[in-house]
């Protein structure tokens, strides 16, 4: 009998679902819109539908699926399989997703924070292959991450370990989406970079960024990088700051977890050469020497599939 699992990545905008074999190959993947505003019942219906869809498209039977892994936005309780009111899934208050899916599919199910699942996926199939102490950081609109210690995912008491974007780097800093001030995410995420650009423009700084904006007139992080490449002085300063804040946070990560390797994923990696050297030099300057000696900081390799691959890896961990 062929051995297969399902991995499902539940996001605020998309539900991505795959069937994966034991070699880590995706046999089939489907993506649906989450339509999160319709609330948990409708979204759970689409989750179930997407699992049946991917099974059908992979030309297999429900009985061929050994386990299902699900990556979800935090906060959650992974022990109990509960989703606990994530900001991008309105109305999901203590939803027992694992029990609901078990009733439908009757196979072992694991539910973990999406960034933690991604860390496990990168560790087994991506940039962290064979690395015992590994960390994955995703930097896009927010900052998330996951830590693998001695080959095992660091979950914490309830599956919410490594909420690294919400570590404070300035206790008087700007308000973060989580309610705290001065989180790493409020300084170094793509959202933060765009906010710094908007603030500068509002304060009358001359820059071409405001001419690069998207069709709706919004300034995004990528526009700052584009302006910097065109030699814009303010944009170059902002990119420099981005590298600095990333380096500060990485120094905290190196000091806290002492990994052999940190892999960075998310939208920011499209601009890798623009910030990499500065980020590394700040990290090395600020971290304890013993914690950065031999530490590799690399680009994650699984790309946009990291979410479903990570979720499927959770499933394999249940049955291997
Ligand atoms: Zn925060």
mmCIF file of C-alpha atoms and ligand atoms in Angstrom:
data_model
loop_
_atom_site.group_PDB
_atom_site.id
_atom_site.type_symbol
_atom_site.label_atom_id
_atom_site.label_comp_id
_atom_site.label_asym_id
_atom_site.label_seq_id
_atom_site.Cartn_x
_atom_site.Cartn_y
_atom_site.Cartn_z
ATOM 1 C CA UNK A 1 0.000 0.000 0.000
ATOM 2 C CA UNK A 2 1.244 3.443 -0.904
ATOM 3 C CA UNK A 3 1.788 5.632 2.146
ATOM 4 C CA UNK A 4 0.442 9.164 1.940
ATOM 5 C CA UNK A 5 -0.497 12.074 4.196
ATOM 6 C CA UNK A 6 -2.386 15.332 3.796
ATOM 7 C CA UNK A 7 -0.906 18.701 4.745
ATOM 8 C CA UNK A 8 -3.177 21.728 5.050
ATOM 9 C CA UNK A 9 -2.094 25.315 5.557
ATOM 10 C CA UNK A 10 -4.926 27.488 6.839
ATOM 11 C CA UNK A 11 -4.228 31.173 6.252
ATOM 12 C CA UNK A 12 -6.297 34.328 6.530
ATOM 13 C CA UNK A 13 -6.657 34.549 2.737
ATOM 14 C CA UNK A 14 -5.920 31.041 1.412
ATOM 15 C CA UNK A 15 -6.372 27.389 2.317
ATOM 16 C CA UNK A 16 -3.629 25.319 0.663
ATOM 17 C CA UNK A 17 -3.881 21.536 0.837
ATOM 18 C CA UNK A 18 -1.567 18.827 -0.484
ATOM 19 C CA UNK A 19 -1.112 15.092 -0.632
ATOM 20 C CA UNK A 20 2.478 14.150 0.113
ATOM 21 C CA UNK A 21 4.369 10.865 -0.157
ATOM 22 C CA UNK A 22 7.086 9.539 2.150
ATOM 23 C CA UNK A 23 9.825 11.135 0.047
ATOM 24 C CA UNK A 24 8.366 14.569 0.701
ATOM 25 C CA UNK A 25 7.000 14.935 -2.810
ATOM 26 C CA UNK A 26 3.749 16.805 -3.310
ATOM 27 C CA UNK A 27 1.501 14.621 -5.471
ATOM 28 C CA UNK A 28 -1.270 17.181 -5.706
ATOM 29 C CA UNK A 29 -2.042 20.587 -4.267
ATOM 30 C CA UNK A 30 -5.223 22.633 -4.221
ATOM 31 C CA UNK A 31 -5.747 26.194 -3.084
ATOM 32 C CA UNK A 32 -9.065 27.745 -2.080
ATOM 33 C CA UNK A 33 -9.916 31.210 -0.831
ATOM 34 C CA UNK A 34 -10.461 31.201 2.934
ATOM 35 C CA UNK A 35 -13.170 33.883 2.813
ATOM 36 C CA UNK A 36 -12.486 34.338 6.524
ATOM 37 C CA UNK A 37 -15.228 36.954 6.930
ATOM 38 C CA UNK A 38 -17.823 34.190 6.488
ATOM 39 C CA UNK A 39 -16.839 32.799 9.890
ATOM 40 C CA UNK A 40 -15.612 29.446 11.220
ATOM 41 C CA UNK A 41 -18.446 27.160 10.049
ATOM 42 C CA UNK A 42 -18.117 28.203 6.406
ATOM 43 C CA UNK A 43 -14.315 28.045 6.523
ATOM 44 C CA UNK A 44 -14.330 24.597 8.158
ATOM 45 C CA UNK A 45 -16.653 23.466 5.368
ATOM 46 C CA UNK A 46 -14.077 24.653 2.835
ATOM 47 C CA UNK A 47 -11.240 22.934 4.755
ATOM 48 C CA UNK A 48 -13.088 19.608 4.547
ATOM 49 C CA UNK A 49 -13.959 20.233 0.897
ATOM 50 C CA UNK A 50 -10.332 20.994 0.047
ATOM 51 C CA UNK A 51 -9.152 17.725 1.644
ATOM 52 C CA UNK A 52 -11.679 15.718 -0.374
ATOM 53 C CA UNK A 53 -10.722 17.701 -3.500
ATOM 54 C CA UNK A 54 -7.016 16.979 -3.179
ATOM 55 C CA UNK A 55 -7.666 13.274 -2.495
ATOM 56 C CA UNK A 56 -9.841 13.074 -5.601
ATOM 57 C CA UNK A 57 -7.375 14.994 -7.784
ATOM 58 C CA UNK A 58 -4.485 12.810 -6.595
ATOM 59 C CA UNK A 59 -6.563 9.846 -7.760
ATOM 60 C CA UNK A 60 -6.416 8.063 -4.417
ATOM 61 C CA UNK A 61 -8.918 6.972 -1.772
ATOM 62 C CA UNK A 62 -9.633 8.485 1.613
ATOM 63 C CA UNK A 63 -8.308 5.221 3.111
ATOM 64 C CA UNK A 64 -4.843 5.861 1.597
ATOM 65 C CA UNK A 65 -4.366 8.842 3.915
ATOM 66 C CA UNK A 66 -2.493 7.850 7.085
ATOM 67 C CA UNK A 67 -2.617 11.207 8.868
ATOM 68 C CA UNK A 68 -3.423 14.887 8.425
ATOM 69 C CA UNK A 69 -1.268 17.809 9.533
ATOM 70 C CA UNK A 70 -2.663 21.329 9.770
ATOM 71 C CA UNK A 71 -0.742 24.591 10.104
ATOM 72 C CA UNK A 72 -2.857 27.416 11.554
ATOM 73 C CA UNK A 73 -2.278 31.016 12.583
ATOM 74 C CA UNK A 74 -1.602 31.422 16.308
ATOM 75 C CA UNK A 75 -2.604 31.603 19.043
ATOM 76 C CA UNK A 76 -3.684 28.013 19.495
ATOM 77 C CA UNK A 77 -3.569 25.110 21.901
ATOM 78 C CA UNK A 78 -1.882 22.348 19.936
ATOM 79 C CA UNK A 79 -2.268 19.795 22.741
ATOM 80 C CA UNK A 80 -6.035 20.202 22.702
ATOM 81 C CA UNK A 81 -6.237 20.944 18.970
ATOM 82 C CA UNK A 82 -7.953 24.288 19.620
ATOM 83 C CA UNK A 83 -7.713 27.485 17.590
ATOM 84 C CA UNK A 84 -7.808 30.493 19.889
ATOM 85 C CA UNK A 85 -9.027 33.626 18.175
ATOM 86 C CA UNK A 86 -6.268 34.474 15.654
ATOM 87 C CA UNK A 87 -6.446 38.116 14.451
ATOM 88 C CA UNK A 88 -6.829 37.068 10.783
ATOM 89 C CA UNK A 89 -9.602 34.505 11.418
ATOM 90 C CA UNK A 90 -12.468 36.517 12.884
ATOM 91 C CA UNK A 91 -14.902 34.585 15.070
ATOM 92 C CA UNK A 92 -12.587 31.614 15.720
ATOM 93 C CA UNK A 93 -12.810 31.547 19.511
ATOM 94 C CA UNK A 94 -11.643 28.213 20.964
ATOM 95 C CA UNK A 95 -12.618 26.241 17.849
ATOM 96 C CA UNK A 96 -11.823 22.497 18.334
ATOM 97 C CA UNK A 97 -10.585 22.046 14.765
ATOM 98 C CA UNK A 98 -8.759 18.772 15.438
ATOM 99 C CA UNK A 99 -11.870 17.068 16.856
ATOM 100 C CA UNK A 100 -14.042 18.400 14.038
ATOM 101 C CA UNK A 101 -11.676 17.047 11.369
ATOM 102 C CA UNK A 102 -11.226 13.758 13.217
ATOM 103 C CA UNK A 103 -14.987 13.139 13.077
ATOM 104 C CA UNK A 104 -14.814 13.475 9.296
ATOM 105 C CA UNK A 105 -11.561 11.677 8.451
ATOM 106 C CA UNK A 106 -10.856 9.307 11.401
ATOM 107 C CA UNK A 107 -7.055 9.510 11.089
ATOM 108 C CA UNK A 108 -4.378 10.917 13.436
ATOM 109 C CA UNK A 109 -4.327 14.717 13.233
ATOM 110 C CA UNK A 110 -1.759 17.288 14.300
ATOM 111 C CA UNK A 111 -2.450 21.013 14.530
ATOM 112 C CA UNK A 112 0.424 23.431 15.024
ATOM 113 C CA UNK A 113 1.251 27.090 14.562
ATOM 114 C CA UNK A 114 1.921 27.654 10.854
ATOM 115 C CA UNK A 115 5.428 29.066 11.325
ATOM 116 C CA UNK A 116 6.357 26.161 13.606
ATOM 117 C CA UNK A 117 5.101 23.692 10.999
ATOM 118 C CA UNK A 118 7.091 25.558 8.339
ATOM 119 C CA UNK A 119 10.225 25.277 10.491
ATOM 120 C CA UNK A 120 9.782 21.526 10.683
ATOM 121 C CA UNK A 121 9.220 21.314 6.910
ATOM 122 C CA UNK A 122 12.375 23.341 6.153
ATOM 123 C CA UNK A 123 14.297 21.191 8.636
ATOM 124 C CA UNK A 124 13.284 17.894 7.036
ATOM 125 C CA UNK A 125 12.976 18.778 3.350
ATOM 126 C CA UNK A 126 14.514 22.229 2.818
ATOM 127 C CA UNK A 127 17.385 24.446 3.886
ATOM 128 C CA UNK A 128 17.782 22.748 7.276
ATOM 129 C CA UNK A 129 18.193 19.153 6.091
ATOM 130 C CA UNK A 130 20.276 17.186 8.575
ATOM 131 C CA UNK A 131 20.710 20.177 10.904
ATOM 132 C CA UNK A 132 19.958 19.331 14.542
ATOM 133 C CA UNK A 133 19.500 22.811 15.941
ATOM 134 C CA UNK A 134 17.705 24.854 13.387
ATOM 135 C CA UNK A 135 15.594 27.948 13.255
ATOM 136 C CA UNK A 136 13.239 29.210 10.578
ATOM 137 C CA UNK A 137 12.130 32.841 10.415
ATOM 138 C CA UNK A 138 9.504 34.181 8.047
ATOM 139 C CA UNK A 139 9.572 37.886 7.323
ATOM 140 C CA UNK A 140 6.761 39.353 5.273
ATOM 141 C CA UNK A 141 3.828 41.425 6.538
ATOM 142 C CA UNK A 142 4.679 40.072 10.013
ATOM 143 C CA UNK A 143 7.524 38.098 11.562
ATOM 144 C CA UNK A 144 7.073 34.529 12.722
ATOM 145 C CA UNK A 145 9.320 31.608 13.358
ATOM 146 C CA UNK A 146 9.915 28.130 14.603
ATOM 147 C CA UNK A 147 12.747 26.382 16.397
ATOM 148 C CA UNK A 148 13.941 22.802 16.058
ATOM 149 C CA UNK A 149 15.995 21.575 18.988
ATOM 150 C CA UNK A 150 17.861 18.307 18.583
ATOM 151 C CA UNK A 151 15.580 17.336 15.718
ATOM 152 C CA UNK A 152 12.370 18.103 17.618
ATOM 153 C CA UNK A 153 10.043 21.014 17.145
ATOM 154 C CA UNK A 154 10.041 23.358 20.129
ATOM 155 C CA UNK A 155 6.334 23.697 20.881
ATOM 156 C CA UNK A 156 6.219 25.207 24.349
ATOM 157 C CA UNK A 157 3.393 24.538 26.810
ATOM 158 C CA UNK A 158 0.539 25.070 24.367
ATOM 159 C CA UNK A 159 2.147 25.167 20.929
ATOM 160 C CA UNK A 160 2.846 28.895 20.944
ATOM 161 C CA UNK A 161 6.636 28.820 21.294
ATOM 162 C CA UNK A 162 8.800 31.026 19.059
ATOM 163 C CA UNK A 163 6.404 33.941 18.626
ATOM 164 C CA UNK A 164 9.619 35.749 17.873
ATOM 165 C CA UNK A 165 8.008 38.666 16.030
ATOM 166 C CA UNK A 166 6.592 39.795 19.349
ATOM 167 C CA UNK A 167 9.835 39.929 21.275
ATOM 168 C CA UNK A 168 10.413 43.517 22.398
ATOM 169 C CA UNK A 169 13.356 45.364 20.898
ATOM 170 C CA UNK A 170 12.310 48.811 22.182
ATOM 171 C CA UNK A 171 10.035 49.014 25.194
ATOM 172 C CA UNK A 172 8.891 52.509 24.193
ATOM 173 C CA UNK A 173 8.541 51.673 20.514
ATOM 174 C CA UNK A 174 5.545 51.825 18.181
ATOM 175 C CA UNK A 175 2.375 49.945 19.030
ATOM 176 C CA UNK A 176 2.292 46.428 17.563
ATOM 177 C CA UNK A 177 -0.771 44.530 16.332
ATOM 178 C CA UNK A 178 -0.444 42.287 19.404
ATOM 179 C CA UNK A 179 -1.014 45.220 21.791
ATOM 180 C CA UNK A 180 2.595 45.415 22.997
ATOM 181 C CA UNK A 181 5.034 48.209 22.138
ATOM 182 C CA UNK A 182 8.261 47.973 20.207
ATOM 183 C CA UNK A 183 8.011 44.376 19.009
ATOM 184 C CA UNK A 184 10.605 43.164 16.504
ATOM 185 C CA UNK A 185 7.725 42.881 13.996
ATOM 186 C CA UNK A 186 6.862 46.560 14.502
ATOM 187 C CA UNK A 187 10.410 47.454 13.352
ATOM 188 C CA UNK A 188 11.553 44.864 10.837
ATOM 189 C CA UNK A 189 8.484 43.443 9.057
ATOM 190 C CA UNK A 190 7.494 44.530 5.563
ATOM 191 C CA UNK A 191 4.551 46.354 7.120
ATOM 192 C CA UNK A 192 6.914 48.280 9.380
ATOM 193 C CA UNK A 193 9.208 49.219 6.491
ATOM 194 C CA UNK A 194 6.230 50.601 4.542
ATOM 195 C CA UNK A 195 5.065 52.473 7.662
ATOM 196 C CA UNK A 196 8.484 54.129 8.096
ATOM 197 C CA UNK A 197 8.311 55.206 4.450
ATOM 198 C CA UNK A 198 4.821 56.701 4.881
ATOM 199 C CA UNK A 199 5.882 58.534 8.045
ATOM 200 C CA UNK A 200 8.864 60.042 6.253
ATOM 201 C CA UNK A 201 6.735 61.229 3.344
ATOM 202 C CA UNK A 202 4.220 62.726 5.790
ATOM 203 C CA UNK A 203 7.078 64.609 7.437
ATOM 204 C CA UNK A 204 8.032 66.132 4.089
ATOM 205 C CA UNK A 205 11.080 64.033 3.234
ATOM 206 C CA UNK A 206 11.799 64.135 -0.493
ATOM 207 C CA UNK A 207 11.677 60.659 -1.999
ATOM 208 C CA UNK A 208 10.597 58.910 -5.182
ATOM 209 C CA UNK A 209 8.833 56.194 -3.124
ATOM 210 C CA UNK A 210 5.558 58.090 -3.344
ATOM 211 C CA UNK A 211 5.706 57.854 -7.140
ATOM 212 C CA UNK A 212 6.178 54.060 -7.140
ATOM 213 C CA UNK A 213 3.073 53.129 -5.094
ATOM 214 C CA UNK A 214 0.674 50.412 -6.305
ATOM 215 C CA UNK A 215 -2.579 51.014 -8.211
ATOM 216 C CA UNK A 216 -4.528 51.751 -5.030
ATOM 217 C CA UNK A 217 -1.896 54.278 -3.995
ATOM 218 C CA UNK A 218 -0.504 52.120 -1.172
ATOM 219 C CA UNK A 219 3.166 52.117 -0.258
ATOM 220 C CA UNK A 220 4.539 48.618 0.250
ATOM 221 C CA UNK A 221 7.928 47.351 1.389
ATOM 222 C CA UNK A 222 8.821 46.333 -2.179
ATOM 223 C CA UNK A 223 8.405 49.957 -3.327
ATOM 224 C CA UNK A 224 11.006 51.049 -0.794
ATOM 225 C CA UNK A 225 13.449 48.477 -2.190
ATOM 226 C CA UNK A 226 12.678 49.567 -5.769
ATOM 227 C CA UNK A 227 13.336 53.214 -4.886
ATOM 228 C CA UNK A 228 16.574 52.274 -3.124
ATOM 229 C CA UNK A 229 17.774 50.426 -6.230
ATOM 230 C CA UNK A 230 17.100 53.604 -8.203
ATOM 231 C CA UNK A 231 19.374 55.510 -5.832
ATOM 232 C CA UNK A 232 16.749 57.279 -3.709
ATOM 233 C CA UNK A 233 18.525 58.559 -0.596
ATOM 234 C CA UNK A 234 15.650 58.133 1.871
ATOM 235 C CA UNK A 235 14.797 54.644 0.543
ATOM 236 C CA UNK A 236 18.444 53.633 0.915
ATOM 237 C CA UNK A 237 18.379 54.828 4.525
ATOM 238 C CA UNK A 238 15.226 52.802 5.166
ATOM 239 C CA UNK A 239 16.736 49.652 3.643
ATOM 240 C CA UNK A 240 19.814 50.227 5.772
ATOM 241 C CA UNK A 241 17.563 50.457 8.847
ATOM 242 C CA UNK A 242 15.779 47.265 7.794
ATOM 243 C CA UNK A 243 19.100 45.397 7.759
ATOM 244 C CA UNK A 244 19.935 46.904 11.139
ATOM 245 C CA UNK A 245 16.662 45.869 12.801
ATOM 246 C CA UNK A 246 16.858 42.401 11.284
ATOM 247 C CA UNK A 247 20.394 42.054 12.646
ATOM 248 C CA UNK A 248 19.319 43.179 16.113
ATOM 249 C CA UNK A 249 16.559 40.569 16.165
ATOM 250 C CA UNK A 250 18.823 37.842 14.804
ATOM 251 C CA UNK A 251 21.317 38.559 17.577
ATOM 252 C CA UNK A 252 18.506 37.967 20.088
ATOM 253 C CA UNK A 253 17.607 34.708 18.333
ATOM 254 C CA UNK A 254 21.236 33.530 18.253
ATOM 255 C CA UNK A 255 21.633 34.340 21.945
ATOM 256 C CA UNK A 256 18.328 32.666 22.882
ATOM 257 C CA UNK A 257 18.450 29.475 20.826
ATOM 258 C CA UNK A 258 22.084 28.983 19.705
ATOM 259 C CA UNK A 259 21.104 27.299 16.417
ATOM 260 C CA UNK A 260 23.570 25.872 13.867
ATOM 261 C CA UNK A 261 21.554 27.459 11.108
ATOM 262 C CA UNK A 262 18.865 30.122 10.714
ATOM 263 C CA UNK A 263 16.853 30.019 7.488
ATOM 264 C CA UNK A 264 14.909 33.093 6.464
ATOM 265 C CA UNK A 265 11.784 32.838 4.302
ATOM 266 C CA UNK A 266 8.951 35.152 3.326
ATOM 267 C CA UNK A 267 8.689 38.059 0.910
ATOM 268 C CA UNK A 268 11.808 39.805 2.206
ATOM 269 C CA UNK A 269 14.023 37.116 0.662
ATOM 270 C CA UNK A 270 13.256 38.582 -2.792
ATOM 271 C CA UNK A 271 15.524 41.460 -1.718
ATOM 272 C CA UNK A 272 18.206 39.274 -0.074
ATOM 273 C CA UNK A 273 21.293 41.049 -1.437
ATOM 274 C CA UNK A 274 19.953 44.444 -0.378
ATOM 275 C CA UNK A 275 20.081 43.727 3.370
ATOM 276 C CA UNK A 276 21.985 40.469 3.946
ATOM 277 C CA UNK A 277 25.486 41.782 4.653
ATOM 278 C CA UNK A 278 24.342 44.576 6.919
ATOM 279 C CA UNK A 279 22.027 42.230 8.829
ATOM 280 C CA UNK A 280 24.837 39.716 9.387
ATOM 281 C CA UNK A 281 27.357 42.336 10.499
ATOM 282 C CA UNK A 282 24.895 43.769 13.054
ATOM 283 C CA UNK A 283 24.067 40.287 14.327
ATOM 284 C CA UNK A 284 27.738 39.442 14.732
ATOM 285 C CA UNK A 285 28.467 42.737 16.434
ATOM 286 C CA UNK A 286 25.646 42.311 18.970
ATOM 287 C CA UNK A 287 25.359 38.591 19.715
ATOM 288 C CA UNK A 288 27.633 36.676 22.059
ATOM 289 C CA UNK A 289 30.623 35.462 20.088
ATOM 290 C CA UNK A 290 30.100 31.809 21.025
ATOM 291 C CA UNK A 291 26.519 31.953 19.738
ATOM 292 C CA UNK A 292 27.377 33.190 16.245
ATOM 293 C CA UNK A 293 30.582 31.250 15.670
ATOM 294 C CA UNK A 294 29.763 28.816 12.916
ATOM 295 C CA UNK A 295 26.153 30.021 12.716
ATOM 296 C CA UNK A 296 24.894 29.998 9.139
ATOM 297 C CA UNK A 297 22.133 32.364 8.058
ATOM 298 C CA UNK A 298 20.642 31.214 4.763
ATOM 299 C CA UNK A 299 17.660 31.739 2.510
ATOM 300 C CA UNK A 300 14.905 29.165 3.075
ATOM 301 C CA UNK A 301 14.462 26.891 0.064
ATOM 302 C CA UNK A 302 10.880 25.558 0.099
ATOM 303 C CA UNK A 303 9.396 28.833 -1.141
ATOM 304 C CA UNK A 304 5.629 29.348 -1.212
ATOM 305 C CA UNK A 305 4.965 25.622 -0.565
ATOM 306 C CA UNK A 306 6.653 25.747 2.838
ATOM 307 C CA UNK A 307 3.260 25.952 4.602
ATOM 308 C CA UNK A 308 1.746 22.783 3.116
ATOM 309 C CA UNK A 309 5.046 20.900 3.229
ATOM 310 C CA UNK A 310 5.410 21.814 6.906
ATOM 311 C CA UNK A 311 1.844 20.722 7.622
ATOM 312 C CA UNK A 312 2.386 17.396 5.847
ATOM 313 C CA UNK A 313 5.614 16.937 7.819
ATOM 314 C CA UNK A 314 3.551 17.251 11.021
ATOM 315 C CA UNK A 315 1.385 14.417 9.713
ATOM 316 C CA UNK A 316 4.409 12.203 8.977
ATOM 317 C CA UNK A 317 5.684 12.807 12.510
ATOM 318 C CA UNK A 318 2.457 11.218 13.803
ATOM 319 C CA UNK A 319 2.809 7.970 11.895
ATOM 320 C CA UNK A 320 6.507 7.384 11.179
HETATM 321 ZN ZN1 LIG B 1 3.774 42.373 18.887
#
